[in-house]
Amino acid sequence: MAKKIRMTERSYAVRVIGTAEEPAWRAKQFLREEKIVSEKLIGAILLPEVLPGLYINQNGNVSFVEFENKGVVDHTGYSAEEMRSHGCGISVLHMCLGTLSDNYQKTFKSVGALAIHALSHHRNDFVVNGVVTRVGTPVFNLKTGWYHDALVHTAIETTQLDVFRLENLQGMEEIVVIANGLINDGKCPLVILSVKNKFWRLKNEPESMMTHLVIVNGFNFDNDGNLKEIRVTDPFALNQGKKLNQWVEVNERVREAFTGRAIFVVGEDEN
């Protein structure tokens, strides 16, 4: 039985996708397997700070304003309210790319512009008379949010940065080892961390609907080599404030919130 398209006005160009064909953003090489050797670290490891002018509050009225335009809603199938509610992935990617790529902001001046570009990768539905007869693989949906492979693909093809993701990490310490190795190789990384919905919510903020993505750009160890704090930029801020480059205690709640998945956005160290 044919499935009606989610919004009848959505009528952008489409094509048939072959049974053996996969979307360009769905690539196995995005997922790497790193050999992680445990090492004892003391002191602080600091990655680039997100500049205040780049901070995105995904819930703010100035975020995703492009999706208040009917033409954009018709083209993408999503409203500004939906983008704000589910905008963590594209928001953290926008902040990372703006921090590490000199040319990024010349092309994408807002998170909404990046979101529209990322959503354009979903052109593989087959639509007949406004009815979807074959559903392709989306880069985003309201049930699961942004696919990590789609974020990696978007980052690579817009900036040419080295971007990859890891799964099945056993703890945040493994992220530190990888980040430290990149620094030693003359690289400048930022980490997008996948966390469960209880991660770092203020008293006036509800839990998110699904897993959440934040930027981690600093790690602080005690003299015994124990990870005590991580420096986080979180786009989820309902009170219109900024969760920008703030140190968060690595307690049991934070550790349990880590899903074992992370995306590394890697630039060159120009110092």
PDB file of N, CA and C in Angstrom, residues 105-186:
ATOM      1  N   GLN A 105      32.142  29.638   7.250  1.00  0.00           N
ATOM      2  CA  GLN A 105      31.110  30.652   7.456  1.00  0.00           C
ATOM      3  C   GLN A 105      30.878  31.527   6.225  1.00  0.00           C
ATOM      4  N   LYS A 106      31.799  31.474   5.264  1.00  0.00           N
ATOM      5  CA  LYS A 106      31.569  32.214   4.028  1.00  0.00           C
ATOM      6  C   LYS A 106      30.442  31.576   3.211  1.00  0.00           C
ATOM      7  N   THR A 107      30.269  30.278   3.390  1.00  0.00           N
ATOM      8  CA  THR A 107      29.233  29.548   2.653  1.00  0.00           C
ATOM      9  C   THR A 107      27.975  29.359   3.480  1.00  0.00           C
ATOM     10  N   PHE A 108      28.150  29.023   4.766  1.00  0.00           N
ATOM     11  CA  PHE A 108      27.007  28.756   5.644  1.00  0.00           C
ATOM     12  C   PHE A 108      27.037  29.746   6.797  1.00  0.00           C
ATOM     13  N   LYS A 109      26.217  30.758   6.692  1.00  0.00           N
ATOM     14  CA  LYS A 109      26.228  31.830   7.682  1.00  0.00           C
ATOM     15  C   LYS A 109      25.326  31.540   8.873  1.00  0.00           C
ATOM     16  N   SER A 110      24.580  30.446   8.836  1.00  0.00           N
ATOM     17  CA  SER A 110      23.679  30.112   9.933  1.00  0.00           C
ATOM     18  C   SER A 110      23.500  28.607  10.012  1.00  0.00           C
ATOM     19  N   VAL A 111      23.042  28.137  11.172  1.00  0.00           N
ATOM     20  CA  VAL A 111      22.782  26.709  11.334  1.00  0.00           C
ATOM     21  C   VAL A 111      21.617  26.276  10.453  1.00  0.00           C
ATOM     22  N   GLY A 112      20.667  27.182  10.220  1.00  0.00           N
ATOM     23  CA  GLY A 112      19.554  26.848   9.341  1.00  0.00           C
ATOM     24  C   GLY A 112      19.995  26.597   7.917  1.00  0.00           C
ATOM     25  N   ALA A 113      20.949  27.392   7.442  1.00  0.00           N
ATOM     26  CA  ALA A 113      21.476  27.194   6.088  1.00  0.00           C
ATOM     27  C   ALA A 113      22.156  25.837   5.964  1.00  0.00           C
ATOM     28  N   LEU A 114      22.916  25.447   7.000  1.00  0.00           N
ATOM     29  CA  LEU A 114      23.561  24.134   6.980  1.00  0.00           C
ATOM     30  C   LEU A 114      22.520  23.024   7.017  1.00  0.00           C
ATOM     31  N   ALA A 115      21.470  23.204   7.810  1.00  0.00           N
ATOM     32  CA  ALA A 115      20.421  22.190   7.906  1.00  0.00           C
ATOM     33  C   ALA A 115      19.723  21.981   6.566  1.00  0.00           C
ATOM     34  N   ILE A 116      19.420  23.066   5.876  1.00  0.00           N
ATOM     35  CA  ILE A 116      18.781  22.952   4.560  1.00  0.00           C
ATOM     36  C   ILE A 116      19.685  22.184   3.599  1.00  0.00           C
ATOM     37  N   HIS A 117      20.979  22.497   3.640  1.00  0.00           N
ATOM     38  CA  HIS A 117      21.927  21.800   2.768  1.00  0.00           C
ATOM     39  C   HIS A 117      21.993  20.316   3.116  1.00  0.00           C
ATOM     40  N   ALA A 118      22.063  19.998   4.401  1.00  0.00           N
ATOM     41  CA  ALA A 118      22.144  18.596   4.816  1.00  0.00           C
ATOM     42  C   ALA A 118      20.888  17.832   4.408  1.00  0.00           C
ATOM     43  N   LEU A 119      19.730  18.443   4.571  1.00  0.00           N
ATOM     44  CA  LEU A 119      18.477  17.778   4.212  1.00  0.00           C
ATOM     45  C   LEU A 119      18.352  17.554   2.712  1.00  0.00           C
ATOM     46  N   SER A 120      19.076  18.329   1.918  1.00  0.00           N
ATOM     47  CA  SER A 120      19.005  18.155   0.469  1.00  0.00           C
ATOM     48  C   SER A 120      19.608  16.831   0.027  1.00  0.00           C
ATOM     49  N   HIS A 121      20.373  16.174   0.906  1.00  0.00           N
ATOM     50  CA  HIS A 121      20.937  14.871   0.563  1.00  0.00           C
ATOM     51  C   HIS A 121      19.861  13.797   0.494  1.00  0.00           C
ATOM     52  N   HIS A 122      18.690  14.072   1.057  1.00  0.00           N
ATOM     53  CA  HIS A 122      17.597  13.102   1.001  1.00  0.00           C
ATOM     54  C   HIS A 122      16.789  13.355  -0.265  1.00  0.00           C
ATOM     55  N   ARG A 123      17.276  12.852  -1.366  1.00  0.00           N
ATOM     56  CA  ARG A 123      16.585  13.023  -2.638  1.00  0.00           C
ATOM     57  C   ARG A 123      16.269  11.664  -3.265  1.00  0.00           C
ATOM     58  N   ASN A 124      16.158  10.624  -2.450  1.00  0.00           N
ATOM     59  CA  ASN A 124      16.034   9.291  -3.030  1.00  0.00           C
ATOM     60  C   ASN A 124      14.685   8.640  -2.754  1.00  0.00           C
ATOM     61  N   ASP A 125      13.664   9.436  -2.442  1.00  0.00           N
ATOM     62  CA  ASP A 125      12.304   8.914  -2.449  1.00  0.00           C
ATOM     63  C   ASP A 125      11.821   8.810  -3.902  1.00  0.00           C
ATOM     64  N   PHE A 126      10.916   7.903  -4.139  1.00  0.00           N
ATOM     65  CA  PHE A 126      10.268   7.824  -5.449  1.00  0.00           C
ATOM     66  C   PHE A 126       8.812   8.229  -5.251  1.00  0.00           C
ATOM     67  N   VAL A 127       8.437   9.367  -5.839  1.00  0.00           N
ATOM     68  CA  VAL A 127       7.121   9.954  -5.608  1.00  0.00           C
ATOM     69  C   VAL A 127       6.322   9.959  -6.903  1.00  0.00           C
ATOM     70  N   VAL A 128       5.104   9.485  -6.827  1.00  0.00           N
ATOM     71  CA  VAL A 128       4.200   9.494  -7.975  1.00  0.00           C
ATOM     72  C   VAL A 128       2.925  10.219  -7.566  1.00  0.00           C
ATOM     73  N   ASN A 129       2.643  11.332  -8.242  1.00  0.00           N
ATOM     74  CA  ASN A 129       1.436  12.113  -7.951  1.00  0.00           C
ATOM     75  C   ASN A 129       1.321  12.476  -6.469  1.00  0.00           C
ATOM     76  N   GLY A 130       2.457  12.862  -5.879  1.00  0.00           N
ATOM     77  CA  GLY A 130       2.446  13.303  -4.491  1.00  0.00           C
ATOM     78  C   GLY A 130       2.419  12.185  -3.477  1.00  0.00           C
ATOM     79  N   VAL A 131       2.507  10.931  -3.926  1.00  0.00           N
ATOM     80  CA  VAL A 131       2.474   9.787  -3.011  1.00  0.00           C
ATOM     81  C   VAL A 131       3.810   9.058  -3.081  1.00  0.00           C
ATOM     82  N   VAL A 132       4.404   8.797  -1.914  1.00  0.00           N
ATOM     83  CA  VAL A 132       5.672   8.075  -1.863  1.00  0.00           C
ATOM     84  C   VAL A 132       5.418   6.599  -2.125  1.00  0.00           C
ATOM     85  N   THR A 133       5.982   6.073  -3.201  1.00  0.00           N
ATOM     86  CA  THR A 133       5.848   4.650  -3.486  1.00  0.00           C
ATOM     87  C   THR A 133       7.095   3.868  -3.080  1.00  0.00           C
ATOM     88  N   ARG A 134       8.194   4.553  -2.889  1.00  0.00           N
ATOM     89  CA  ARG A 134       9.400   3.922  -2.345  1.00  0.00           C
ATOM     90  C   ARG A 134      10.095   4.937  -1.460  1.00  0.00           C
ATOM     91  N   VAL A 135      10.340   4.568  -0.220  1.00  0.00           N
ATOM     92  CA  VAL A 135      10.944   5.492   0.737  1.00  0.00           C
ATOM     93  C   VAL A 135      12.451   5.287   0.748  1.00  0.00           C
ATOM     94  N   GLY A 136      13.186   6.349   0.543  1.00  0.00           N
ATOM     95  CA  GLY A 136      14.637   6.281   0.597  1.00  0.00           C
ATOM     96  C   GLY A 136      15.148   6.349   2.024  1.00  0.00           C
ATOM     97  N   THR A 137      16.438   6.526   2.158  1.00  0.00           N
ATOM     98  CA  THR A 137      17.056   6.609   3.478  1.00  0.00           C
ATOM     99  C   THR A 137      17.292   8.066   3.830  1.00  0.00           C
ATOM    100  N   PRO A 138      16.622   8.593   4.843  1.00  0.00           N
ATOM    101  CA  PRO A 138      16.755  10.014   5.167  1.00  0.00           C
ATOM    102  C   PRO A 138      18.024  10.305   5.954  1.00  0.00           C
ATOM    103  N   VAL A 139      18.452  11.549   5.915  1.00  0.00           N
ATOM    104  CA  VAL A 139      19.557  11.967   6.771  1.00  0.00           C
ATOM    105  C   VAL A 139      19.045  12.394   8.141  1.00  0.00           C
ATOM    106  N   PHE A 140      17.726  12.557   8.243  1.00  0.00           N
ATOM    107  CA  PHE A 140      17.119  13.039   9.487  1.00  0.00           C
ATOM    108  C   PHE A 140      15.672  12.584   9.518  1.00  0.00           C
ATOM    109  N   ASN A 141      15.188  12.229  10.714  1.00  0.00           N
ATOM    110  CA  ASN A 141      13.753  12.049  10.888  1.00  0.00           C
ATOM    111  C   ASN A 141      13.391  12.365  12.329  1.00  0.00           C
ATOM    112  N   LEU A 142      12.110  12.564  12.576  1.00  0.00           N
ATOM    113  CA  LEU A 142      11.664  13.036  13.883  1.00  0.00           C
ATOM    114  C   LEU A 142      11.745  11.955  14.951  1.00  0.00           C
ATOM    115  N   LYS A 143      11.921  10.708  14.566  1.00  0.00           N
ATOM    116  CA  LYS A 143      11.987   9.626  15.540  1.00  0.00           C
ATOM    117  C   LYS A 143      13.390   9.443  16.089  1.00  0.00           C
ATOM    118  N   THR A 144      14.384   9.521  15.219  1.00  0.00           N
ATOM    119  CA  THR A 144      15.758   9.242  15.644  1.00  0.00           C
ATOM    120  C   THR A 144      16.691  10.433  15.538  1.00  0.00           C
ATOM    121  N   GLY A 145      16.240  11.543  14.944  1.00  0.00           N
ATOM    122  CA  GLY A 145      17.101  12.714  14.825  1.00  0.00           C
ATOM    123  C   GLY A 145      18.033  12.607  13.635  1.00  0.00           C
ATOM    124  N   TRP A 146      19.234  13.166  13.777  1.00  0.00           N
ATOM    125  CA  TRP A 146      20.216  13.198  12.685  1.00  0.00           C
ATOM    126  C   TRP A 146      21.068  11.934  12.706  1.00  0.00           C
ATOM    127  N   TYR A 147      21.203  11.286  11.551  1.00  0.00           N
ATOM    128  CA  TYR A 147      22.084  10.133  11.455  1.00  0.00           C
ATOM    129  C   TYR A 147      23.536  10.593  11.507  1.00  0.00           C
ATOM    130  N   HIS A 148      24.345   9.887  12.282  1.00  0.00           N
ATOM    131  CA  HIS A 148      25.731  10.299  12.472  1.00  0.00           C
ATOM    132  C   HIS A 148      26.515  10.252  11.164  1.00  0.00           C
ATOM    133  N   ASP A 149      26.277   9.235  10.338  1.00  0.00           N
ATOM    134  CA  ASP A 149      26.955   9.175   9.043  1.00  0.00           C
ATOM    135  C   ASP A 149      26.615  10.391   8.190  1.00  0.00           C
ATOM    136  N   ALA A 150      25.372  10.846   8.283  1.00  0.00           N
ATOM    137  CA  ALA A 150      24.962  12.012   7.502  1.00  0.00           C
ATOM    138  C   ALA A 150      25.691  13.259   7.964  1.00  0.00           C
ATOM    139  N   LEU A 151      25.885  13.398   9.270  1.00  0.00           N
ATOM    140  CA  LEU A 151      26.627  14.541   9.797  1.00  0.00           C
ATOM    141  C   LEU A 151      28.080  14.501   9.336  1.00  0.00           C
ATOM    142  N   VAL A 152      28.684  13.308   9.371  1.00  0.00           N
ATOM    143  CA  VAL A 152      30.074  13.168   8.931  1.00  0.00           C
ATOM    144  C   VAL A 152      30.193  13.517   7.448  1.00  0.00           C
ATOM    145  N   HIS A 153      29.296  12.986   6.642  1.00  0.00           N
ATOM    146  CA  HIS A 153      29.320  13.276   5.203  1.00  0.00           C
ATOM    147  C   HIS A 153      29.159  14.768   4.943  1.00  0.00           C
ATOM    148  N   THR A 154      28.222  15.401   5.622  1.00  0.00           N
ATOM    149  CA  THR A 154      27.992  16.834   5.438  1.00  0.00           C
ATOM    150  C   THR A 154      29.235  17.633   5.792  1.00  0.00           C
ATOM    151  N   ALA A 155      29.895  17.256   6.897  1.00  0.00           N
ATOM    152  CA  ALA A 155      31.100  17.969   7.323  1.00  0.00           C
ATOM    153  C   ALA A 155      32.220  17.840   6.300  1.00  0.00           C
ATOM    154  N   ILE A 156      32.425  16.640   5.785  1.00  0.00           N
ATOM    155  CA  ILE A 156      33.524  16.408   4.848  1.00  0.00           C
ATOM    156  C   ILE A 156      33.299  17.150   3.535  1.00  0.00           C
ATOM    157  N   GLU A 157      32.083  17.065   3.010  1.00  0.00           N
ATOM    158  CA  GLU A 157      31.867  17.642   1.680  1.00  0.00           C
ATOM    159  C   GLU A 157      31.680  19.147   1.718  1.00  0.00           C
ATOM    160  N   THR A 158      31.525  19.736   2.894  1.00  0.00           N
ATOM    161  CA  THR A 158      31.420  21.197   2.970  1.00  0.00           C
ATOM    162  C   THR A 158      32.727  21.864   3.376  1.00  0.00           C
ATOM    163  N   THR A 159      33.642  21.137   4.034  1.00  0.00           N
ATOM    164  CA  THR A 159      34.861  21.771   4.549  1.00  0.00           C
ATOM    165  C   THR A 159      36.148  21.052   4.183  1.00  0.00           C
ATOM    166  N   GLN A 160      36.076  19.795   3.767  1.00  0.00           N
ATOM    167  CA  GLN A 160      37.268  18.991   3.484  1.00  0.00           C
ATOM    168  C   GLN A 160      38.082  18.699   4.742  1.00  0.00           C
ATOM    169  N   LEU A 161      37.491  18.880   5.920  1.00  0.00           N
ATOM    170  CA  LEU A 161      38.168  18.488   7.151  1.00  0.00           C
ATOM    171  C   LEU A 161      38.195  16.971   7.259  1.00  0.00           C
ATOM    172  N   ASP A 162      39.076  16.455   8.108  1.00  0.00           N
ATOM    173  CA  ASP A 162      39.100  15.022   8.398  1.00  0.00           C
ATOM    174  C   ASP A 162      38.052  14.761   9.476  1.00  0.00           C
ATOM    175  N   VAL A 163      37.014  14.049   9.123  1.00  0.00           N
ATOM    176  CA  VAL A 163      35.916  13.792  10.058  1.00  0.00           C
ATOM    177  C   VAL A 163      35.615  12.299  10.042  1.00  0.00           C
ATOM    178  N   PHE A 164      35.512  11.704  11.211  1.00  0.00           N
ATOM    179  CA  PHE A 164      35.210  10.280  11.315  1.00  0.00           C
ATOM    180  C   PHE A 164      34.477  10.031  12.623  1.00  0.00           C
ATOM    181  N   ARG A 165      33.933   8.843  12.756  1.00  0.00           N
ATOM    182  CA  ARG A 165      33.218   8.516  13.986  1.00  0.00           C
ATOM    183  C   ARG A 165      33.655   7.157  14.518  1.00  0.00           C
ATOM    184  N   LEU A 166      33.425   6.965  15.799  1.00  0.00           N
ATOM    185  CA  LEU A 166      33.777   5.723  16.477  1.00  0.00           C
ATOM    186  C   LEU A 166      32.570   5.206  17.249  1.00  0.00           C
ATOM    187  N   GLU A 167      32.500   3.901  17.390  1.00  0.00           N
ATOM    188  CA  GLU A 167      31.456   3.264  18.182  1.00  0.00           C
ATOM    189  C   GLU A 167      32.086   2.323  19.199  1.00  0.00           C
ATOM    190  N   ASN A 168      31.265   1.883  20.149  1.00  0.00           N
ATOM    191  CA  ASN A 168      31.662   0.877  21.139  1.00  0.00           C
ATOM    192  C   ASN A 168      32.851   1.313  21.988  1.00  0.00           C
ATOM    193  N   LEU A 169      32.972   2.614  22.223  1.00  0.00           N
ATOM    194  CA  LEU A 169      33.996   3.102  23.142  1.00  0.00           C
ATOM    195  C   LEU A 169      33.597   2.741  24.569  1.00  0.00           C
ATOM    196  N   GLN A 170      34.573   2.353  25.354  1.00  0.00           N
ATOM    197  CA  GLN A 170      34.284   1.846  26.692  1.00  0.00           C
ATOM    198  C   GLN A 170      34.212   2.933  27.753  1.00  0.00           C
ATOM    199  N   GLY A 171      34.650   4.117  27.440  1.00  0.00           N
ATOM    200  CA  GLY A 171      34.603   5.208  28.408  1.00  0.00           C
ATOM    201  C   GLY A 171      35.167   6.479  27.804  1.00  0.00           C
ATOM    202  N   MET A 172      34.972   7.583  28.501  1.00  0.00           N
ATOM    203  CA  MET A 172      35.457   8.865  27.995  1.00  0.00           C
ATOM    204  C   MET A 172      36.975   8.920  27.937  1.00  0.00           C
ATOM    205  N   GLU A 173      37.630   8.121  28.771  1.00  0.00           N
ATOM    206  CA  GLU A 173      39.089   8.101  28.743  1.00  0.00           C
ATOM    207  C   GLU A 173      39.619   7.670  27.377  1.00  0.00           C
ATOM    208  N   GLU A 174      38.904   6.795  26.691  1.00  0.00           N
ATOM    209  CA  GLU A 174      39.339   6.370  25.359  1.00  0.00           C
ATOM    210  C   GLU A 174      39.261   7.525  24.362  1.00  0.00           C
ATOM    211  N   ILE A 175      38.287   8.394  24.533  1.00  0.00           N
ATOM    212  CA  ILE A 175      38.199   9.590  23.691  1.00  0.00           C
ATOM    213  C   ILE A 175      39.414  10.477  23.908  1.00  0.00           C
ATOM    214  N   VAL A 176      39.821  10.603  25.167  1.00  0.00           N
ATOM    215  CA  VAL A 176      40.980  11.440  25.487  1.00  0.00           C
ATOM    216  C   VAL A 176      42.234  10.892  24.814  1.00  0.00           C
ATOM    217  N   VAL A 177      42.416   9.580  24.842  1.00  0.00           N
ATOM    218  CA  VAL A 177      43.595   8.968  24.230  1.00  0.00           C
ATOM    219  C   VAL A 177      43.644   9.283  22.733  1.00  0.00           C
ATOM    220  N   ILE A 178      42.508   9.168  22.059  1.00  0.00           N
ATOM    221  CA  ILE A 178      42.462   9.447  20.623  1.00  0.00           C
ATOM    222  C   ILE A 178      42.726  10.925  20.355  1.00  0.00           C
ATOM    223  N   ALA A 179      42.073  11.795  21.134  1.00  0.00           N
ATOM    224  CA  ALA A 179      42.272  13.240  20.954  1.00  0.00           C
ATOM    225  C   ALA A 179      43.721  13.630  21.208  1.00  0.00           C
ATOM    226  N   ASN A 180      44.322  13.056  22.234  1.00  0.00           N
ATOM    227  CA  ASN A 180      45.713  13.372  22.559  1.00  0.00           C
ATOM    228  C   ASN A 180      46.655  12.900  21.451  1.00  0.00           C
ATOM    229  N   GLY A 181      46.355  11.749  20.863  1.00  0.00           N
ATOM    230  CA  GLY A 181      47.158  11.265  19.748  1.00  0.00           C
ATOM    231  C   GLY A 181      47.073  12.179  18.540  1.00  0.00           C
ATOM    232  N   LEU A 182      45.887  12.703  18.276  1.00  0.00           N
ATOM    233  CA  LEU A 182      45.721  13.643  17.164  1.00  0.00           C
ATOM    234  C   LEU A 182      46.510  14.923  17.410  1.00  0.00           C
ATOM    235  N   ILE A 183      46.484  15.403  18.651  1.00  0.00           N
ATOM    236  CA  ILE A 183      47.248  16.606  19.004  1.00  0.00           C
ATOM    237  C   ILE A 183      48.738  16.367  18.801  1.00  0.00           C
ATOM    238  N   ASN A 184      49.214  15.208  19.228  1.00  0.00           N
ATOM    239  CA  ASN A 184      50.633  14.876  19.071  1.00  0.00           C
ATOM    240  C   ASN A 184      51.035  14.772  17.601  1.00  0.00           C
ATOM    241  N   ASP A 185      50.063  14.505  16.737  1.00  0.00           N
ATOM    242  CA  ASP A 185      50.321  14.438  15.293  1.00  0.00           C
ATOM    243  C   ASP A 185      50.166  15.795  14.613  1.00  0.00           C
ATOM    244  N   GLY A 186      50.022  16.849  15.410  1.00  0.00           N
ATOM    245  CA  GLY A 186      49.895  18.187  14.852  1.00  0.00           C
ATOM    246  C   GLY A 186      48.495  18.543  14.390  1.00  0.00           C
TER     247      GLY A 186
END
